[in-house]
Amino acid sequence: MALRAKPAISWLVAIAVMAALPHWLNAYWLHILATSWYYAILAVSWALLAGFAGQFSFAHMAFAAIGGYTSGLLAVDLHLPVPLGILCGVASAALVGAAIGWLCLRLRGPYLSLFTLAFALILQLIIIAEYQFTRGSLGLSVPGLFGGNSDLPYYYAGFVLVLASLAIMGALLRSRVGLFLRALREDEDAAEASAIDTSYYRILVFTITSAFAGLAGGYYGHYVGILSPNIVTIPEMGLVVAMAVVGGIENLPGAAIGAIFVFVASEALRSGGQLRFVALGLVIMLTQRFAQNGLVVLAAARLARATRRRAPSPKTATG
Amino acid sequence: MLLSAESVTKRFGGIRAVDDLTLTVEKGELVGLIGPNGSGKTTLINLMSGALVPDGGHVRIDGISMSGKAPHVFARSGVGRTFQIPRLFRRMSVLENLITPALALKRTYSRVEAEHKAHQVLAFLRLTHVAALEARALSGGQQKLLELGRALMLEPRLLLLDEPFAGVHPKLLDQVAERIEELSRTGYAIVLVDHNLDAVRGLVRRLVVMARGRTIADGAPDEVLRSVDVIEAYTGR
């Protein structure tokens, strides 16, 4: 019982700390954290797609752009309320995600990655070329989700979205769907022979993770107030992959923490100029070499071991 | 008749891996399918389980054509299979490997029910002690048994076992053979593929021999093994 209660307590403490954190933050760091929620949702959903279902897609930022631009254009051109626009963005990202998932059914490994990368680049070019709708490289100004100039409501809204995303995707992984997705990652032919409709689950995981990317895009657009084709660039996609890898590609909370860590670290090291990217690159290389499950998982395992050593659990704890 | 392959053909480029072959399997039958390397045995198993789509002919289950159906439809129709080289969900536990097909088969199955059934299968296969281990931690023989268990979780009527004895430690060979015999006694139809004559002849009551994508003999083991064609196929004379 005590063992089961520990993760719940850790979660509650983490939530309480993050909820209280804005009291100690200046406006700049509040903005950094509010922006990091966007990356956290992207890293978590990409970890579900790549780490658990084995689908290494590079179209994730494209789905964020679809969510963001759909919501932004509906708000600008049709004056739709922002929350409704975000929901439409989520729906359109899910719909395109389902179509891409269907198109990629026969593609594996590097072929899937190349296909999705090409899709992202095409979408970026469309956003630039269709400037009469999207304002192209100038960027599309979109209304905010909340009135006023404070970042505080966005901090809490983004935080709730990250928690909700973790809860929904975590529940999915604990269900039979999670089991099927992991089976699909391990061996697709064996999964088929085990009565799993792998086509259905591949499309399903693409749809769900694209919807979350669309949600992230909607939140980001209405927070920063401007959307540009830069969100679909390869470096942005690389950043999300790095966040998931550093945090733990097979651990959803790890991917979220990885996203916040990488984004905050890159801002904290801003004075180092381009050298900060060298430092981050080294961290990613070392993570890949020495902690394939991510730094967060490694740190949590070390912490658990140290705690056990310091206070050996009584016999009753397991009995 | 439970499963029938009717005039099935499968070509890979210019090679006819299975060439206008007809084979039927009755309910509860234990059939040995043997032949030299490259004779088309595994291709036939892949055709009979939906992993490959025939270029010609039909595969039927209970008389219903399964043409173009995906392997998971075959699995849901009662066809369980193993692979020549075990293809397990390597980073999932032994128990998870077993409950996965049960949960995929029946949406009404709860996880507790699936685990209860998995423990019965583990006991039958003498694998209870490794239930919590990752599948990749098992020995070669245990992996073969686990793959058999995974197929059994589908509650199949027909088991297609592709070289279940290959790479198994001699100490475990008898255990694998005993399990197959017991399954046959309890009413499962089984097609047992092997290129090793000795491993199969003692187990089965019907032996089918393949060479160059065709059946060259089909009947009682002793009778089949006396056939001139079979001797020629194996010795090349």
Coordinates of C-alpha atoms in Angstrom, one line a residue:
Chain A
M1 CA 0.0 0.0 0.0
A2 CA 2.8 2.3 1.0
L3 CA 4.7 1.5 -2.1
R4 CA 1.6 2.2 -4.3
A5 CA 1.1 5.6 -2.5
K6 CA 4.6 6.8 -3.3
P7 CA 4.1 7.7 -7.0
A8 CA 0.9 9.4 -6.2
I9 CA 2.6 11.5 -3.5
S10 CA 5.4 12.4 -5.9
W11 CA 2.9 13.5 -8.5
L12 CA 1.0 15.7 -5.9
V13 CA 4.3 17.3 -4.7
A14 CA 5.4 18.0 -8.3
I15 CA 2.0 19.5 -9.2
A16 CA 2.0 21.6 -6.0
V17 CA 5.5 22.9 -6.7
M18 CA 4.7 23.7 -10.3
A19 CA 1.5 25.4 -9.3
A20 CA 3.3 27.6 -6.7
L21 CA 6.4 28.3 -8.9
P22 CA 5.1 31.4 -10.6
H23 CA 5.3 33.3 -7.3
W24 CA 9.0 33.1 -7.5
L25 CA 9.4 33.6 -11.2
N26 CA 10.0 36.9 -13.0
A27 CA 8.0 37.6 -16.2
Y28 CA 10.8 36.2 -18.5
W29 CA 11.0 32.8 -16.8
L30 CA 7.3 32.6 -16.6
H31 CA 7.2 33.0 -20.4
I32 CA 9.9 30.4 -20.8
L33 CA 8.0 27.8 -18.8
A34 CA 4.6 28.7 -20.4
T35 CA 6.3 28.1 -23.8
S36 CA 7.9 24.9 -22.6
W37 CA 4.4 23.4 -22.0
Y38 CA 4.0 23.5 -25.8
Y39 CA 7.1 21.4 -26.3
A40 CA 6.1 19.1 -23.4
I41 CA 2.9 18.1 -25.1
L42 CA 4.7 17.6 -28.4
A43 CA 7.5 15.5 -26.8
V44 CA 5.0 13.3 -24.8
S45 CA 2.9 12.6 -27.9
W46 CA 5.9 11.9 -30.1
A47 CA 7.2 9.6 -27.4
L48 CA 3.9 7.7 -27.5
L49 CA 4.1 7.5 -31.3
A50 CA 7.8 6.6 -31.6
G51 CA 8.8 5.1 -28.3
F52 CA 5.8 3.0 -27.6
A53 CA 4.3 2.3 -31.1
G54 CA 7.6 2.3 -33.0
Q55 CA 6.5 4.8 -35.6
F56 CA 9.4 7.2 -36.1
S57 CA 7.5 10.1 -37.7
F58 CA 9.0 13.4 -38.5
A59 CA 5.7 15.0 -39.3
H60 CA 4.8 15.9 -35.7
M61 CA 5.5 19.6 -36.1
A62 CA 3.4 19.6 -39.2
F63 CA 0.4 18.5 -37.1
A64 CA 1.2 21.2 -34.6
A65 CA 1.1 23.7 -37.5
I66 CA -2.2 22.3 -38.8
G67 CA -3.7 22.6 -35.3
G68 CA -2.3 26.1 -34.8
Y69 CA -3.2 27.5 -38.3
T70 CA -6.7 26.0 -38.3
S71 CA -7.5 27.5 -35.0
G72 CA -5.8 30.8 -35.9
L73 CA -7.5 31.2 -39.3
L74 CA -10.9 30.3 -37.8
A75 CA -10.4 33.0 -35.2
V76 CA -9.1 35.6 -37.6
D77 CA -11.3 35.0 -40.6
L78 CA -14.5 33.6 -39.1
H79 CA -14.2 35.2 -35.6
L80 CA -14.8 31.8 -34.0
P81 CA -14.2 31.7 -30.2
V82 CA -10.6 30.7 -29.5
P83 CA -11.4 27.5 -27.5
L84 CA -13.8 26.3 -30.3
G85 CA -11.0 27.1 -32.8
I86 CA -8.5 25.1 -30.8
L87 CA -10.9 22.1 -30.8
C88 CA -11.3 22.4 -34.6
G89 CA -7.5 22.5 -34.9
V90 CA -7.3 19.3 -32.8
A91 CA -10.0 17.7 -35.1
S92 CA -8.3 18.7 -38.3
A93 CA -4.8 17.6 -37.1
A94 CA -6.4 14.2 -36.1
L95 CA -8.1 13.9 -39.5
V96 CA -4.9 14.6 -41.4
G97 CA -3.0 12.4 -39.0
A98 CA -5.4 9.5 -39.8
A99 CA -4.9 10.1 -43.5
I100 CA -1.1 10.1 -43.1
G101 CA -1.3 7.0 -40.9
W102 CA -3.3 5.3 -43.6
L103 CA -0.9 6.3 -46.4
C104 CA 2.1 5.1 -44.3
L105 CA 0.6 1.7 -43.6
R106 CA 3.0 -0.2 -45.8
L107 CA 6.0 1.9 -44.8
R108 CA 8.5 0.8 -42.2
G109 CA 11.5 2.4 -40.5
P110 CA 13.5 4.9 -42.6
Y111 CA 10.8 4.9 -45.3
L112 CA 8.2 6.1 -42.9
S113 CA 10.6 8.7 -41.5
L114 CA 11.4 10.0 -45.0
F115 CA 7.7 10.0 -46.1
T116 CA 6.7 12.0 -43.0
L117 CA 9.6 14.4 -43.4
A118 CA 8.6 15.1 -47.0
F119 CA 5.0 15.7 -45.8
A120 CA 6.3 18.3 -43.2
L121 CA 8.4 20.1 -45.8
I122 CA 5.5 20.2 -48.3
L123 CA 3.3 21.7 -45.6
Q124 CA 5.9 24.3 -44.7
L125 CA 6.1 25.3 -48.4
I126 CA 2.3 25.5 -48.7
I127 CA 2.2 27.8 -45.6
I128 CA 4.8 30.0 -47.2
A129 CA 3.3 30.0 -50.7
E130 CA -0.4 30.5 -49.7
Y131 CA 0.4 33.9 -48.1
Q132 CA -3.0 35.3 -49.0
F133 CA -4.5 33.0 -46.4
T134 CA -1.5 32.3 -44.0
R135 CA 0.5 35.6 -44.4
G136 CA 3.4 33.3 -45.4
S137 CA 6.7 34.0 -43.8
L138 CA 5.5 37.3 -42.3
G139 CA 3.5 35.3 -39.9
L140 CA -0.2 35.1 -39.0
S141 CA -1.3 37.3 -36.1
V142 CA -3.9 35.5 -34.0
P143 CA -5.9 36.6 -31.0
G144 CA -4.9 35.4 -27.5
L145 CA -6.7 32.7 -25.5
F146 CA -7.0 35.1 -22.6
G147 CA -7.4 38.9 -22.4
G148 CA -4.7 41.1 -20.9
N149 CA -0.9 40.9 -21.1
S150 CA -0.1 38.5 -18.3
D151 CA 1.5 35.2 -19.0
L152 CA 0.1 33.7 -15.8
P153 CA -3.2 32.4 -17.2
Y154 CA -1.3 30.7 -20.1
Y155 CA 1.1 29.2 -17.6
Y156 CA -1.7 27.5 -15.7
A157 CA -3.7 26.6 -18.9
G158 CA -0.6 25.1 -20.5
F159 CA 0.2 23.2 -17.3
V160 CA -3.3 21.8 -17.1
L161 CA -3.1 20.7 -20.8
V162 CA 0.2 18.9 -20.1
L163 CA -1.3 17.1 -17.1
A164 CA -4.4 16.2 -19.1
S165 CA -2.3 15.0 -22.0
L166 CA -0.2 12.8 -19.7
A167 CA -3.3 11.5 -18.0
I168 CA -5.1 10.6 -21.3
M169 CA -2.0 9.1 -23.0
G170 CA -1.0 7.3 -19.8
A171 CA -4.5 5.8 -19.5
L172 CA -4.3 4.7 -23.1
L173 CA -0.9 2.9 -22.5
R174 CA -2.3 1.1 -19.4
S175 CA -5.3 -0.1 -21.4
R176 CA -5.2 -3.1 -23.8
V177 CA -4.5 -0.5 -26.6
G178 CA -1.1 0.2 -25.0
L179 CA -0.4 -3.5 -24.9
F180 CA -1.2 -3.8 -28.6
L181 CA 0.9 -0.8 -29.5
R182 CA 3.9 -2.2 -27.7
A183 CA 3.4 -5.5 -29.5
L184 CA 3.2 -3.7 -32.8
R185 CA 6.5 -2.0 -31.9
E186 CA 8.2 -5.3 -31.0
D187 CA 7.1 -7.3 -34.1
E188 CA 4.4 -6.3 -36.5
D189 CA 4.0 -9.8 -38.1
A190 CA 3.8 -11.5 -34.7
A191 CA 1.3 -8.9 -33.6
E192 CA -0.9 -9.7 -36.7
A193 CA -0.5 -13.5 -36.0
S194 CA -1.8 -12.7 -32.4
A195 CA -5.1 -11.4 -33.8
I196 CA -4.1 -7.7 -33.6
D197 CA -5.4 -5.6 -36.5
T198 CA -2.1 -3.7 -36.9
S199 CA -3.4 -1.4 -39.6
Y200 CA -6.2 -0.2 -37.4
Y201 CA -3.8 0.5 -34.4
R202 CA -1.2 2.2 -36.6
I203 CA -3.8 4.6 -37.9
L204 CA -5.2 5.0 -34.4
V205 CA -1.9 6.0 -32.8
F206 CA -1.2 8.4 -35.7
T207 CA -4.6 10.0 -35.2
I208 CA -4.3 10.3 -31.4
T209 CA -0.8 11.7 -31.4
S210 CA -1.5 14.1 -34.2
A211 CA -4.5 15.4 -32.3
F212 CA -2.3 16.1 -29.3
A213 CA 0.3 17.9 -31.6
G214 CA -2.6 19.9 -33.0
L215 CA -3.6 20.8 -29.4
A216 CA -0.1 21.9 -28.7
G217 CA -0.1 24.0 -31.9
G218 CA -3.4 25.7 -30.9
Y219 CA -2.1 26.5 -27.4
Y220 CA 1.2 27.9 -28.8
G221 CA -0.4 30.1 -31.5
H222 CA -2.9 31.7 -29.2
Y223 CA -0.3 32.2 -26.5
V224 CA 2.5 33.8 -28.5
G225 CA 0.0 35.5 -30.8
I226 CA 1.8 34.8 -34.1
L227 CA 2.2 31.7 -36.2
S228 CA 4.9 31.3 -38.8
P229 CA 6.1 28.5 -41.1
N230 CA 9.2 28.3 -38.8
I231 CA 7.3 25.9 -36.4
V232 CA 7.5 23.2 -39.1
T233 CA 11.3 23.4 -39.7
I234 CA 13.6 20.4 -39.3
P235 CA 15.5 22.0 -36.4
E236 CA 12.2 22.3 -34.5
M237 CA 11.4 18.7 -35.1
G238 CA 14.9 17.8 -34.1
L239 CA 14.4 19.7 -30.8
V240 CA 11.3 17.7 -30.0
V241 CA 13.0 14.4 -30.7
A242 CA 16.0 15.5 -28.6
M243 CA 13.6 16.4 -25.7
A244 CA 11.9 13.0 -25.8
V245 CA 15.3 11.2 -26.1
V246 CA 16.8 13.1 -23.2
G247 CA 13.8 12.6 -21.0
G248 CA 13.0 9.1 -22.0
I249 CA 11.4 8.0 -25.2
E250 CA 9.6 5.1 -23.5
N251 CA 8.4 7.1 -20.5
L252 CA 5.8 9.8 -21.0
P253 CA 6.4 11.9 -17.8
G254 CA 10.1 11.6 -18.6
A255 CA 9.6 13.0 -22.1
A256 CA 7.6 15.9 -20.6
I257 CA 10.4 16.6 -18.0
G258 CA 13.0 16.3 -20.8
A259 CA 11.2 18.9 -22.9
I260 CA 11.1 21.4 -20.0
F261 CA 14.7 20.6 -19.1
V262 CA 16.0 21.0 -22.7
F263 CA 14.0 24.2 -23.3
V264 CA 14.9 25.8 -20.0
A265 CA 18.6 24.8 -20.3
S266 CA 18.8 26.3 -23.9
E267 CA 17.4 29.6 -22.5
A268 CA 19.6 29.6 -19.4
L269 CA 22.7 29.1 -21.6
R270 CA 21.6 31.8 -24.1
S271 CA 24.6 33.9 -23.1
G272 CA 26.8 31.1 -24.5
G273 CA 25.5 31.8 -28.0
Q274 CA 25.9 28.9 -30.5
L275 CA 28.0 27.0 -28.0
R276 CA 24.8 26.1 -26.0
F277 CA 23.7 24.0 -29.0
V278 CA 27.0 22.2 -28.9
A279 CA 26.5 21.5 -25.2
L280 CA 22.9 20.3 -25.8
G281 CA 24.2 18.1 -28.7
L282 CA 26.8 16.6 -26.3
V283 CA 24.1 15.9 -23.7
I284 CA 22.0 14.1 -26.4
M285 CA 25.0 12.0 -27.6
L286 CA 25.9 11.0 -24.0
T287 CA 22.3 10.1 -23.3
Q288 CA 22.1 7.9 -26.3
R289 CA 25.4 6.3 -25.4
F290 CA 25.0 5.8 -21.7
A291 CA 21.3 6.1 -20.9
Q292 CA 19.1 4.9 -23.8
N293 CA 16.0 5.1 -21.6
G294 CA 16.6 8.8 -20.9
L295 CA 18.2 10.9 -18.1
V296 CA 14.9 11.2 -16.2
V297 CA 14.4 7.4 -16.0
L298 CA 18.1 7.0 -15.0
A299 CA 17.8 9.7 -12.3
A300 CA 14.6 8.2 -11.0
A301 CA 16.1 4.7 -10.8
R302 CA 19.2 6.1 -9.0
L303 CA 17.1 8.0 -6.6
A304 CA 14.9 5.0 -5.8
R305 CA 18.0 2.8 -5.2
A306 CA 19.6 5.4 -2.9
T307 CA 16.3 5.7 -0.9
R308 CA 16.1 2.0 -0.5
R309 CA 19.7 1.8 0.7
R310 CA 19.2 4.6 3.2
A311 CA 16.0 3.2 4.6
P312 CA 15.6 -0.6 4.1
S313 CA 11.9 -1.3 3.8
P314 CA 10.3 -3.2 6.6
K315 CA 9.2 -6.8 5.9
T316 CA 5.5 -5.7 6.2
A317 CA 5.9 -3.4 3.2
T318 CA 5.9 -6.3 0.8
G319 CA 3.8 -8.7 2.7
Chain B
M1 CA -12.7 -30.1 -43.4
L2 CA -11.2 -27.4 -41.3
L3 CA -8.7 -25.8 -43.6
S4 CA -8.0 -26.4 -47.3
A5 CA -5.4 -24.9 -49.6
E6 CA -6.8 -25.4 -53.1
S7 CA -4.4 -25.2 -56.1
V8 CA -2.4 -22.5 -54.3
T9 CA 0.5 -20.9 -56.1
K10 CA 3.0 -18.4 -54.8
R11 CA 5.7 -16.9 -57.0
F12 CA 8.8 -14.9 -55.9
G13 CA 10.1 -13.3 -59.1
G14 CA 10.6 -16.2 -61.5
I15 CA 10.6 -18.9 -58.8
R16 CA 7.4 -20.8 -57.9
A17 CA 7.9 -21.3 -54.2
V18 CA 4.5 -23.1 -54.0
D19 CA 3.2 -24.5 -57.2
D20 CA -0.4 -25.4 -57.7
L21 CA -0.5 -27.2 -54.4
T22 CA -3.6 -28.7 -52.7
L23 CA -3.7 -29.7 -49.1
T24 CA -6.6 -30.3 -46.6
V25 CA -6.4 -30.5 -42.9
E26 CA -9.3 -32.2 -41.0
K27 CA -10.4 -31.3 -37.4
G28 CA -8.2 -32.8 -34.8
E29 CA -5.6 -34.1 -37.3
L30 CA -1.8 -34.1 -36.7
V31 CA -0.1 -33.6 -40.0
G32 CA 3.7 -33.6 -40.5
L33 CA 4.9 -31.4 -43.3
I34 CA 8.4 -32.2 -44.4
G35 CA 10.7 -31.5 -47.3
P36 CA 14.2 -30.4 -48.1
N37 CA 15.3 -26.8 -47.5
G38 CA 13.7 -24.5 -50.1
S39 CA 10.9 -26.9 -50.8
G40 CA 8.2 -24.3 -49.9
K41 CA 7.1 -25.5 -46.5
T42 CA 7.3 -22.1 -44.8
T43 CA 5.8 -20.3 -47.8
L44 CA 2.8 -22.7 -47.5
I45 CA 2.5 -22.0 -43.8
N46 CA 2.6 -18.3 -44.6
L47 CA -0.2 -18.8 -47.2
M48 CA -2.3 -20.8 -44.7
S49 CA -2.0 -18.1 -42.0
G50 CA -2.6 -15.1 -44.2
A51 CA 1.0 -13.8 -44.0
L52 CA 1.2 -14.2 -47.8
V53 CA -1.5 -13.8 -50.3
P54 CA -1.5 -16.6 -53.0
D55 CA -1.0 -15.6 -56.7
G56 CA -3.4 -18.3 -57.6
G57 CA -5.8 -20.7 -55.8
H58 CA -7.7 -20.3 -52.6
V59 CA -7.3 -20.9 -48.9
R60 CA -10.5 -21.8 -47.1
I61 CA -11.4 -22.2 -43.4
D62 CA -14.6 -24.1 -42.8
G63 CA -15.3 -23.8 -46.5
I64 CA -15.2 -20.0 -46.5
S65 CA -12.6 -18.4 -48.8
M66 CA -10.0 -16.3 -46.9
S67 CA -8.6 -14.7 -50.1
G68 CA -7.0 -11.4 -49.4
K69 CA -7.8 -11.6 -45.6
A70 CA -5.1 -10.2 -43.2
P71 CA -3.3 -12.6 -40.8
H72 CA -5.3 -11.2 -37.8
V73 CA -8.5 -12.4 -39.5
F74 CA -7.0 -15.9 -39.9
A75 CA -6.0 -15.8 -36.2
R76 CA -9.6 -14.8 -35.2
S77 CA -10.9 -17.6 -37.4
G78 CA -9.0 -20.2 -35.3
V79 CA -5.5 -20.4 -36.9
G80 CA -2.6 -20.1 -34.5
R81 CA 0.9 -20.2 -35.7
T82 CA 4.6 -20.1 -34.7
F83 CA 7.6 -18.9 -36.7
Q84 CA 10.7 -20.7 -37.8
I85 CA 12.8 -18.3 -35.7
P86 CA 10.7 -17.3 -32.6
R87 CA 9.2 -13.9 -33.1
L88 CA 8.2 -12.8 -29.6
F89 CA 7.4 -9.4 -28.2
R90 CA 10.9 -9.4 -26.8
R91 CA 10.8 -6.4 -24.5
M92 CA 7.4 -7.4 -23.0
S93 CA 7.1 -9.9 -20.1
V94 CA 6.3 -13.5 -20.7
L95 CA 2.8 -12.9 -19.2
E96 CA 2.2 -9.9 -21.4
N97 CA 3.2 -12.0 -24.4
L98 CA 0.4 -14.4 -23.5
I99 CA -2.4 -12.0 -22.5
T100 CA -1.9 -9.8 -25.7
P101 CA -3.5 -12.3 -28.1
A102 CA -6.3 -13.2 -25.7
L103 CA -7.2 -9.5 -25.3
A104 CA -7.0 -8.9 -29.0
L105 CA -9.3 -11.9 -29.7
K106 CA -12.1 -11.0 -27.3
R107 CA -13.0 -7.5 -26.5
T108 CA -15.1 -8.7 -23.6
Y109 CA -12.1 -10.4 -22.0
S110 CA -10.9 -8.6 -18.9
R111 CA -7.2 -8.4 -18.1
V112 CA -7.8 -10.6 -15.0
E113 CA -9.5 -13.3 -17.1
A114 CA -6.7 -13.1 -19.7
E115 CA -4.0 -13.5 -16.9
H116 CA -5.9 -16.4 -15.4
K117 CA -5.9 -18.2 -18.7
A118 CA -2.3 -17.2 -19.3
H119 CA -1.3 -18.9 -16.0
Q120 CA -3.0 -22.1 -17.1
V121 CA -1.0 -22.1 -20.4
L122 CA 2.2 -21.3 -18.5
A123 CA 1.6 -24.3 -16.2
F124 CA 0.9 -26.5 -19.2
L125 CA 4.1 -25.4 -20.8
R126 CA 6.1 -25.6 -17.5
L127 CA 7.0 -21.9 -17.8
T128 CA 5.3 -20.5 -14.7
H129 CA 8.7 -19.7 -13.1
V130 CA 9.6 -17.3 -15.9
A131 CA 6.2 -15.5 -16.1
A132 CA 7.6 -12.1 -15.0
L133 CA 10.8 -12.2 -17.1
E134 CA 11.1 -10.3 -20.4
A135 CA 10.7 -12.7 -23.3
R136 CA 14.2 -11.9 -24.6
A137 CA 15.7 -13.3 -21.4
L138 CA 14.4 -16.9 -22.2
S139 CA 16.5 -19.7 -23.6
G140 CA 15.9 -20.7 -27.3
G141 CA 13.7 -23.7 -26.2
Q142 CA 11.7 -21.6 -23.8
Q143 CA 11.1 -19.1 -26.5
K144 CA 9.7 -21.8 -28.8
L145 CA 7.4 -22.9 -26.0
L146 CA 6.3 -19.4 -25.2
E147 CA 5.5 -18.9 -28.9
L148 CA 3.4 -22.0 -28.8
G149 CA 1.7 -20.7 -25.7
R150 CA 1.0 -17.4 -27.4
A151 CA -0.7 -19.3 -30.3
L152 CA -2.7 -21.4 -27.7
M153 CA -4.1 -18.2 -26.1
L154 CA -6.0 -17.6 -29.4
E155 CA -8.0 -20.8 -28.6
P156 CA -7.2 -22.0 -32.1
R157 CA -8.7 -25.0 -33.8
L158 CA -5.6 -25.3 -36.1
L159 CA -2.0 -24.8 -35.0
L160 CA 0.7 -24.3 -37.7
L161 CA 4.0 -25.0 -36.0
D162 CA 7.0 -24.0 -38.1
E163 CA 10.1 -26.0 -37.1
P164 CA 9.2 -26.2 -33.3
F165 CA 12.3 -28.4 -32.6
A166 CA 14.9 -26.3 -34.4
G167 CA 17.5 -24.8 -32.1
V168 CA 15.9 -26.4 -29.0
H169 CA 18.3 -27.8 -26.4
P170 CA 18.2 -31.6 -26.4
K171 CA 17.0 -31.6 -22.8
L172 CA 13.9 -29.6 -23.9
L173 CA 13.2 -31.5 -27.1
D174 CA 11.1 -34.2 -25.3
Q175 CA 9.2 -31.5 -23.5
V176 CA 8.3 -29.7 -26.7
A177 CA 7.3 -33.1 -28.4
E178 CA 5.2 -34.1 -25.3
R179 CA 3.3 -30.8 -25.3
I180 CA 2.5 -31.2 -29.0
E181 CA 1.3 -34.8 -28.5
E182 CA -0.9 -33.7 -25.6
L183 CA -2.4 -30.9 -27.7
S184 CA -3.2 -33.3 -30.4
R185 CA -4.9 -35.7 -28.0
T186 CA -7.1 -32.8 -26.7
G187 CA -8.4 -32.2 -30.2
Y188 CA -6.3 -29.5 -31.8
A189 CA -5.6 -29.9 -35.5
I190 CA -1.8 -29.4 -35.9
V191 CA 0.4 -29.0 -39.0
L192 CA 4.0 -29.7 -37.9
V193 CA 6.7 -28.4 -40.3
D194 CA 10.2 -29.7 -40.1
H195 CA 13.0 -30.8 -42.4
N196 CA 14.1 -33.3 -39.8
L197 CA 12.4 -36.6 -40.6
D198 CA 13.2 -38.3 -37.3
A199 CA 11.7 -35.5 -35.3
V200 CA 8.4 -35.7 -37.1
R201 CA 7.8 -39.4 -38.0
G202 CA 7.3 -40.6 -34.5
L203 CA 4.7 -37.9 -33.7
V204 CA 2.4 -37.8 -36.6
R205 CA -0.1 -40.2 -38.2
R206 CA -0.1 -38.4 -41.6
L207 CA 3.0 -37.2 -43.4
V208 CA 3.0 -34.8 -46.3
V209 CA 6.3 -34.4 -48.3
M210 CA 7.0 -31.3 -50.3
A211 CA 9.7 -30.7 -53.0
R212 CA 10.0 -27.8 -55.4
G213 CA 6.8 -26.3 -54.2
R214 CA 4.6 -29.4 -54.7
T215 CA 3.4 -32.3 -52.6
I216 CA 5.2 -35.4 -53.7
A217 CA 3.7 -37.8 -51.1
D218 CA 0.9 -37.8 -48.6
G219 CA -0.1 -40.7 -46.3
A220 CA 1.0 -42.8 -43.4
P221 CA 4.6 -42.0 -42.3
D222 CA 6.1 -45.5 -43.0
E223 CA 4.4 -45.7 -46.4
V224 CA 5.5 -42.2 -47.4
L225 CA 9.1 -42.7 -46.3
R226 CA 9.4 -45.8 -48.6
S227 CA 8.3 -43.7 -51.6
V228 CA 10.9 -43.5 -54.3
D229 CA 10.1 -39.8 -54.9
V230 CA 10.7 -38.9 -51.3
I231 CA 14.0 -40.8 -51.2
E232 CA 15.0 -39.0 -54.5
A233 CA 14.0 -35.6 -53.1
Y234 CA 16.0 -36.1 -49.9
T235 CA 19.1 -37.7 -51.4
G236 CA 19.1 -35.9 -54.7
R237 CA 19.3 -39.3 -56.5

